[in-house]
Amino acid sequence: MDKLYPILAQMKTSLDELEAIMIEEINQLSRAKINPVSLQVLSDNKSQLLSSIQYYDEIRHRQELLSSMRAPYSQHGKLFTCWNLISERVHNTKELNVKIETLLQKHMKKNQHMLKVVEHTGYLDILYDPAGNSKQASIGHKYDISI
């Protein structure tokens, strides 16, 4: 039990940090224009935290085997409380992840629409020269836009 609590505490701390990063990610994705650099930094930080959480979870499983204990640790008040907080954070991060996915889908649809607009630019546009004569505009260029 003495070795299990610090592991659970570290998992909870990492989940708290993950939740904060995901909230910031939602804030970034809620804007009309995304800053891809800051979004990439958030994504990298999130990836590192997820790796850390997985590492501590593996250690937790090993420690449970050694101490013959299993979550939710209902017989051990301190561990039980910590486990409930971890479970709550996991639930919160799952909900945040759904919001992030929804916002990403929204931006993807917007980008697909913009791509179609860019692909069709120049087909129907008519420009006028200084003499007032019209001529068919040159075909627009296609750009690969990615986030």
JSON list of C-alpha atoms in Angstrom, two decimals:
[
{"chain": "A", "resi": 1, "resn": "MET", "atom": "CA", "xyz": [0.00, 0.00, 0.00]},
{"chain": "A", "resi": 2, "resn": "ASP", "atom": "CA", "xyz": [2.88, 2.36, 0.81]},
{"chain": "A", "resi": 3, "resn": "LYS", "atom": "CA", "xyz": [4.25, 2.03, -2.72]},
{"chain": "A", "resi": 4, "resn": "LEU", "atom": "CA", "xyz": [0.86, 2.16, -4.44]},
{"chain": "A", "resi": 5, "resn": "TYR", "atom": "CA", "xyz": [-0.28, 5.55, -3.17]},
{"chain": "A", "resi": 6, "resn": "PRO", "atom": "CA", "xyz": [2.58, 7.59, -4.75]},
{"chain": "A", "resi": 7, "resn": "ILE", "atom": "CA", "xyz": [1.90, 5.85, -8.06]},
{"chain": "A", "resi": 8, "resn": "LEU", "atom": "CA", "xyz": [-1.79, 6.73, -7.90]},
{"chain": "A", "resi": 9, "resn": "ALA", "atom": "CA", "xyz": [-0.97, 10.28, -6.82]},
{"chain": "A", "resi": 10, "resn": "GLN", "atom": "CA", "xyz": [1.33, 10.68, -9.84]},
{"chain": "A", "resi": 11, "resn": "MET", "atom": "CA", "xyz": [-1.36, 9.30, -12.14]},
{"chain": "A", "resi": 12, "resn": "LYS", "atom": "CA", "xyz": [-3.85, 11.81, -10.73]},
{"chain": "A", "resi": 13, "resn": "THR", "atom": "CA", "xyz": [-1.40, 14.68, -11.17]},
{"chain": "A", "resi": 14, "resn": "SER", "atom": "CA", "xyz": [-0.74, 13.66, -14.77]},
{"chain": "A", "resi": 15, "resn": "LEU", "atom": "CA", "xyz": [-4.48, 13.39, -15.43]},
{"chain": "A", "resi": 16, "resn": "ASP", "atom": "CA", "xyz": [-5.00, 16.87, -13.94]},
{"chain": "A", "resi": 17, "resn": "GLU", "atom": "CA", "xyz": [-2.36, 18.23, -16.31]},
{"chain": "A", "resi": 18, "resn": "LEU", "atom": "CA", "xyz": [-3.93, 16.36, -19.22]},
{"chain": "A", "resi": 19, "resn": "GLU", "atom": "CA", "xyz": [-7.33, 17.82, -18.42]},
{"chain": "A", "resi": 20, "resn": "ALA", "atom": "CA", "xyz": [-5.86, 21.35, -18.38]},
{"chain": "A", "resi": 21, "resn": "ILE", "atom": "CA", "xyz": [-4.17, 20.79, -21.75]},
{"chain": "A", "resi": 22, "resn": "MET", "atom": "CA", "xyz": [-7.37, 19.44, -23.25]},
{"chain": "A", "resi": 23, "resn": "ILE", "atom": "CA", "xyz": [-9.31, 22.47, -22.03]},
{"chain": "A", "resi": 24, "resn": "GLU", "atom": "CA", "xyz": [-6.73, 24.72, -23.68]},
{"chain": "A", "resi": 25, "resn": "GLU", "atom": "CA", "xyz": [-6.98, 22.61, -26.83]},
{"chain": "A", "resi": 26, "resn": "ILE", "atom": "CA", "xyz": [-10.76, 23.16, -26.85]},
{"chain": "A", "resi": 27, "resn": "ASN", "atom": "CA", "xyz": [-10.18, 26.89, -26.42]},
{"chain": "A", "resi": 28, "resn": "GLN", "atom": "CA", "xyz": [-7.80, 26.90, -29.39]},
{"chain": "A", "resi": 29, "resn": "LEU", "atom": "CA", "xyz": [-10.14, 24.85, -31.57]},
{"chain": "A", "resi": 30, "resn": "SER", "atom": "CA", "xyz": [-13.11, 27.05, -30.66]},
{"chain": "A", "resi": 31, "resn": "ARG", "atom": "CA", "xyz": [-11.50, 30.01, -32.39]},
{"chain": "A", "resi": 32, "resn": "ALA", "atom": "CA", "xyz": [-12.30, 30.82, -36.00]},
{"chain": "A", "resi": 33, "resn": "LYS", "atom": "CA", "xyz": [-8.61, 30.69, -36.92]},
{"chain": "A", "resi": 34, "resn": "ILE", "atom": "CA", "xyz": [-6.32, 28.04, -35.49]},
{"chain": "A", "resi": 35, "resn": "ASN", "atom": "CA", "xyz": [-2.70, 28.68, -34.57]},
{"chain": "A", "resi": 36, "resn": "PRO", "atom": "CA", "xyz": [-1.11, 25.45, -35.83]},
{"chain": "A", "resi": 37, "resn": "VAL", "atom": "CA", "xyz": [2.13, 25.94, -33.89]},
{"chain": "A", "resi": 38, "resn": "SER", "atom": "CA", "xyz": [0.46, 26.28, -30.49]},
{"chain": "A", "resi": 39, "resn": "LEU", "atom": "CA", "xyz": [-1.93, 23.45, -31.34]},
{"chain": "A", "resi": 40, "resn": "GLN", "atom": "CA", "xyz": [1.07, 21.24, -32.18]},
{"chain": "A", "resi": 41, "resn": "VAL", "atom": "CA", "xyz": [2.72, 22.13, -28.86]},
{"chain": "A", "resi": 42, "resn": "LEU", "atom": "CA", "xyz": [-0.47, 21.16, -27.03]},
{"chain": "A", "resi": 43, "resn": "SER", "atom": "CA", "xyz": [-0.65, 17.92, -28.99]},
{"chain": "A", "resi": 44, "resn": "ASP", "atom": "CA", "xyz": [2.97, 17.07, -28.14]},
{"chain": "A", "resi": 45, "resn": "ASN", "atom": "CA", "xyz": [2.40, 17.81, -24.45]},
{"chain": "A", "resi": 46, "resn": "LYS", "atom": "CA", "xyz": [-0.75, 15.71, -24.48]},
{"chain": "A", "resi": 47, "resn": "SER", "atom": "CA", "xyz": [1.11, 12.82, -26.09]},
{"chain": "A", "resi": 48, "resn": "GLN", "atom": "CA", "xyz": [3.86, 12.97, -23.44]},
{"chain": "A", "resi": 49, "resn": "LEU", "atom": "CA", "xyz": [1.31, 13.00, -20.64]},
{"chain": "A", "resi": 50, "resn": "LEU", "atom": "CA", "xyz": [-0.55, 10.04, -22.11]},
{"chain": "A", "resi": 51, "resn": "SER", "atom": "CA", "xyz": [2.73, 8.11, -22.26]},
{"chain": "A", "resi": 52, "resn": "SER", "atom": "CA", "xyz": [3.44, 9.03, -18.66]},
{"chain": "A", "resi": 53, "resn": "ILE", "atom": "CA", "xyz": [-0.03, 7.94, -17.55]},
{"chain": "A", "resi": 54, "resn": "GLN", "atom": "CA", "xyz": [0.38, 4.63, -19.37]},
{"chain": "A", "resi": 55, "resn": "TYR", "atom": "CA", "xyz": [3.77, 4.11, -17.70]},
{"chain": "A", "resi": 56, "resn": "TYR", "atom": "CA", "xyz": [2.36, 4.75, -14.21]},
{"chain": "A", "resi": 57, "resn": "ASP", "atom": "CA", "xyz": [-0.62, 2.52, -14.93]},
{"chain": "A", "resi": 58, "resn": "GLU", "atom": "CA", "xyz": [1.73, -0.34, -15.84]},
{"chain": "A", "resi": 59, "resn": "ILE", "atom": "CA", "xyz": [3.64, 0.20, -12.59]},
{"chain": "A", "resi": 60, "resn": "ARG", "atom": "CA", "xyz": [0.32, 0.28, -10.72]},
{"chain": "A", "resi": 61, "resn": "HIS", "atom": "CA", "xyz": [-0.67, -3.09, -12.20]},
{"chain": "A", "resi": 62, "resn": "ARG", "atom": "CA", "xyz": [2.66, -4.62, -11.16]},
{"chain": "A", "resi": 63, "resn": "GLN", "atom": "CA", "xyz": [2.38, -3.18, -7.66]},
{"chain": "A", "resi": 64, "resn": "GLU", "atom": "CA", "xyz": [-1.17, -4.52, -7.36]},
{"chain": "A", "resi": 65, "resn": "LEU", "atom": "CA", "xyz": [0.11, -8.00, -8.19]},
{"chain": "A", "resi": 66, "resn": "LEU", "atom": "CA", "xyz": [2.88, -7.73, -5.59]},
{"chain": "A", "resi": 67, "resn": "SER", "atom": "CA", "xyz": [0.57, -6.46, -2.87]},
{"chain": "A", "resi": 68, "resn": "SER", "atom": "CA", "xyz": [-2.45, -8.63, -3.83]},
{"chain": "A", "resi": 69, "resn": "MET", "atom": "CA", "xyz": [-4.68, -5.58, -4.17]},
{"chain": "A", "resi": 70, "resn": "ARG", "atom": "CA", "xyz": [-7.02, -4.46, -6.93]},
{"chain": "A", "resi": 71, "resn": "ALA", "atom": "CA", "xyz": [-8.70, -1.19, -7.80]},
{"chain": "A", "resi": 72, "resn": "PRO", "atom": "CA", "xyz": [-10.94, 0.40, -6.57]},
{"chain": "A", "resi": 73, "resn": "TYR", "atom": "CA", "xyz": [-9.23, -0.41, -3.22]},
{"chain": "A", "resi": 74, "resn": "SER", "atom": "CA", "xyz": [-12.46, -0.19, -1.22]},
{"chain": "A", "resi": 75, "resn": "GLN", "atom": "CA", "xyz": [-10.74, -1.59, 1.92]},
{"chain": "A", "resi": 76, "resn": "HIS", "atom": "CA", "xyz": [-8.14, 1.20, 1.96]},
{"chain": "A", "resi": 77, "resn": "GLY", "atom": "CA", "xyz": [-9.64, 4.67, 2.44]},
{"chain": "A", "resi": 78, "resn": "LYS", "atom": "CA", "xyz": [-6.69, 6.71, 1.15]},
{"chain": "A", "resi": 79, "resn": "LEU", "atom": "CA", "xyz": [-6.26, 4.57, -1.96]},
{"chain": "A", "resi": 80, "resn": "PHE", "atom": "CA", "xyz": [-10.02, 4.38, -2.51]},
{"chain": "A", "resi": 81, "resn": "THR", "atom": "CA", "xyz": [-10.34, 8.18, -2.45]},
{"chain": "A", "resi": 82, "resn": "CYS", "atom": "CA", "xyz": [-7.41, 8.62, -4.81]},
{"chain": "A", "resi": 83, "resn": "TRP", "atom": "CA", "xyz": [-8.78, 5.98, -7.18]},
{"chain": "A", "resi": 84, "resn": "ASN", "atom": "CA", "xyz": [-12.17, 7.71, -7.26]},
{"chain": "A", "resi": 85, "resn": "LEU", "atom": "CA", "xyz": [-10.47, 10.99, -8.17]},
{"chain": "A", "resi": 86, "resn": "ILE", "atom": "CA", "xyz": [-8.54, 9.23, -10.93]},
{"chain": "A", "resi": 87, "resn": "SER", "atom": "CA", "xyz": [-11.76, 7.67, -12.25]},
{"chain": "A", "resi": 88, "resn": "GLU", "atom": "CA", "xyz": [-13.42, 11.10, -12.24]},
{"chain": "A", "resi": 89, "resn": "ARG", "atom": "CA", "xyz": [-10.50, 12.64, -14.19]},
{"chain": "A", "resi": 90, "resn": "VAL", "atom": "CA", "xyz": [-10.60, 9.83, -16.72]},
{"chain": "A", "resi": 91, "resn": "HIS", "atom": "CA", "xyz": [-14.32, 10.42, -17.23]},
{"chain": "A", "resi": 92, "resn": "ASN", "atom": "CA", "xyz": [-13.74, 14.18, -17.62]},
{"chain": "A", "resi": 93, "resn": "THR", "atom": "CA", "xyz": [-10.96, 13.69, -20.15]},
{"chain": "A", "resi": 94, "resn": "LYS", "atom": "CA", "xyz": [-13.15, 11.32, -22.17]},
{"chain": "A", "resi": 95, "resn": "GLU", "atom": "CA", "xyz": [-15.83, 14.01, -22.37]},
{"chain": "A", "resi": 96, "resn": "LEU", "atom": "CA", "xyz": [-13.25, 16.62, -23.34]},
{"chain": "A", "resi": 97, "resn": "ASN", "atom": "CA", "xyz": [-11.93, 14.30, -26.01]},
{"chain": "A", "resi": 98, "resn": "VAL", "atom": "CA", "xyz": [-15.41, 14.07, -27.56]},
{"chain": "A", "resi": 99, "resn": "LYS", "atom": "CA", "xyz": [-15.60, 17.87, -27.65]},
{"chain": "A", "resi": 100, "resn": "ILE", "atom": "CA", "xyz": [-12.16, 18.05, -29.26]},
{"chain": "A", "resi": 101, "resn": "GLU", "atom": "CA", "xyz": [-13.17, 15.51, -31.89]},
{"chain": "A", "resi": 102, "resn": "THR", "atom": "CA", "xyz": [-16.32, 17.50, -32.68]},
{"chain": "A", "resi": 103, "resn": "LEU", "atom": "CA", "xyz": [-14.35, 20.72, -33.06]},
{"chain": "A", "resi": 104, "resn": "LEU", "atom": "CA", "xyz": [-11.74, 19.02, -35.24]},
{"chain": "A", "resi": 105, "resn": "GLN", "atom": "CA", "xyz": [-14.47, 17.62, -37.49]},
{"chain": "A", "resi": 106, "resn": "LYS", "atom": "CA", "xyz": [-15.93, 21.11, -37.79]},
{"chain": "A", "resi": 107, "resn": "HIS", "atom": "CA", "xyz": [-12.56, 22.53, -38.86]},
{"chain": "A", "resi": 108, "resn": "MET", "atom": "CA", "xyz": [-12.00, 19.65, -41.27]},
{"chain": "A", "resi": 109, "resn": "LYS", "atom": "CA", "xyz": [-15.35, 20.33, -42.97]},
{"chain": "A", "resi": 110, "resn": "LYS", "atom": "CA", "xyz": [-14.49, 24.02, -43.17]},
{"chain": "A", "resi": 111, "resn": "ASN", "atom": "CA", "xyz": [-11.11, 23.19, -44.74]},
{"chain": "A", "resi": 112, "resn": "GLN", "atom": "CA", "xyz": [-12.69, 20.78, -47.22]},
{"chain": "A", "resi": 113, "resn": "HIS", "atom": "CA", "xyz": [-15.15, 23.50, -48.23]},
{"chain": "A", "resi": 114, "resn": "MET", "atom": "CA", "xyz": [-12.31, 26.00, -48.65]},
{"chain": "A", "resi": 115, "resn": "LEU", "atom": "CA", "xyz": [-10.39, 23.47, -50.74]},
{"chain": "A", "resi": 116, "resn": "LYS", "atom": "CA", "xyz": [-13.36, 23.11, -53.07]},
{"chain": "A", "resi": 117, "resn": "VAL", "atom": "CA", "xyz": [-13.57, 26.89, -53.37]},
{"chain": "A", "resi": 118, "resn": "VAL", "atom": "CA", "xyz": [-9.87, 27.12, -54.20]},
{"chain": "A", "resi": 119, "resn": "GLU", "atom": "CA", "xyz": [-10.14, 24.31, -56.76]},
{"chain": "A", "resi": 120, "resn": "HIS", "atom": "CA", "xyz": [-12.98, 26.08, -58.56]},
{"chain": "A", "resi": 121, "resn": "THR", "atom": "CA", "xyz": [-11.47, 29.55, -58.49]},
{"chain": "A", "resi": 122, "resn": "GLY", "atom": "CA", "xyz": [-10.95, 30.94, -61.96]},
{"chain": "A", "resi": 123, "resn": "TYR", "atom": "CA", "xyz": [-13.45, 28.80, -63.84]},
{"chain": "A", "resi": 124, "resn": "LEU", "atom": "CA", "xyz": [-16.27, 31.33, -63.92]},
{"chain": "A", "resi": 125, "resn": "ASP", "atom": "CA", "xyz": [-14.53, 34.58, -63.07]},
{"chain": "A", "resi": 126, "resn": "ILE", "atom": "CA", "xyz": [-14.44, 37.16, -65.83]},
{"chain": "A", "resi": 127, "resn": "LEU", "atom": "CA", "xyz": [-12.02, 40.06, -65.67]},
{"chain": "A", "resi": 128, "resn": "TYR", "atom": "CA", "xyz": [-12.20, 43.32, -67.57]},
{"chain": "A", "resi": 129, "resn": "ASP", "atom": "CA", "xyz": [-9.20, 45.00, -69.11]},
{"chain": "A", "resi": 130, "resn": "PRO", "atom": "CA", "xyz": [-8.69, 48.80, -69.04]},
{"chain": "A", "resi": 131, "resn": "ALA", "atom": "CA", "xyz": [-10.59, 49.15, -72.34]},
{"chain": "A", "resi": 132, "resn": "GLY", "atom": "CA", "xyz": [-13.64, 47.49, -70.84]},
{"chain": "A", "resi": 133, "resn": "ASN", "atom": "CA", "xyz": [-13.27, 44.26, -72.79]},
{"chain": "A", "resi": 134, "resn": "SER", "atom": "CA", "xyz": [-13.86, 41.05, -70.90]},
{"chain": "A", "resi": 135, "resn": "LYS", "atom": "CA", "xyz": [-11.63, 38.06, -71.05]},
{"chain": "A", "resi": 136, "resn": "GLN", "atom": "CA", "xyz": [-11.71, 34.71, -69.34]},
{"chain": "A", "resi": 137, "resn": "ALA", "atom": "CA", "xyz": [-9.59, 34.74, -66.19]},
{"chain": "A", "resi": 138, "resn": "SER", "atom": "CA", "xyz": [-6.76, 32.33, -65.88]},
{"chain": "A", "resi": 139, "resn": "ILE", "atom": "CA", "xyz": [-7.45, 29.13, -64.06]},
{"chain": "A", "resi": 140, "resn": "GLY", "atom": "CA", "xyz": [-6.75, 29.35, -60.31]},
{"chain": "A", "resi": 141, "resn": "HIS", "atom": "CA", "xyz": [-4.02, 27.42, -58.63]},
{"chain": "A", "resi": 142, "resn": "LYS", "atom": "CA", "xyz": [-4.65, 24.53, -56.32]},
{"chain": "A", "resi": 143, "resn": "TYR", "atom": "CA", "xyz": [-3.01, 24.68, -52.89]},
{"chain": "A", "resi": 144, "resn": "ASP", "atom": "CA", "xyz": [-2.77, 21.82, -50.43]},
{"chain": "A", "resi": 145, "resn": "ILE", "atom": "CA", "xyz": [-3.99, 23.21, -47.12]},
{"chain": "A", "resi": 146, "resn": "SER", "atom": "CA", "xyz": [-3.40, 21.22, -43.98]},
{"chain": "A", "resi": 147, "resn": "ILE", "atom": "CA", "xyz": [-3.59, 21.81, -40.28]}
]
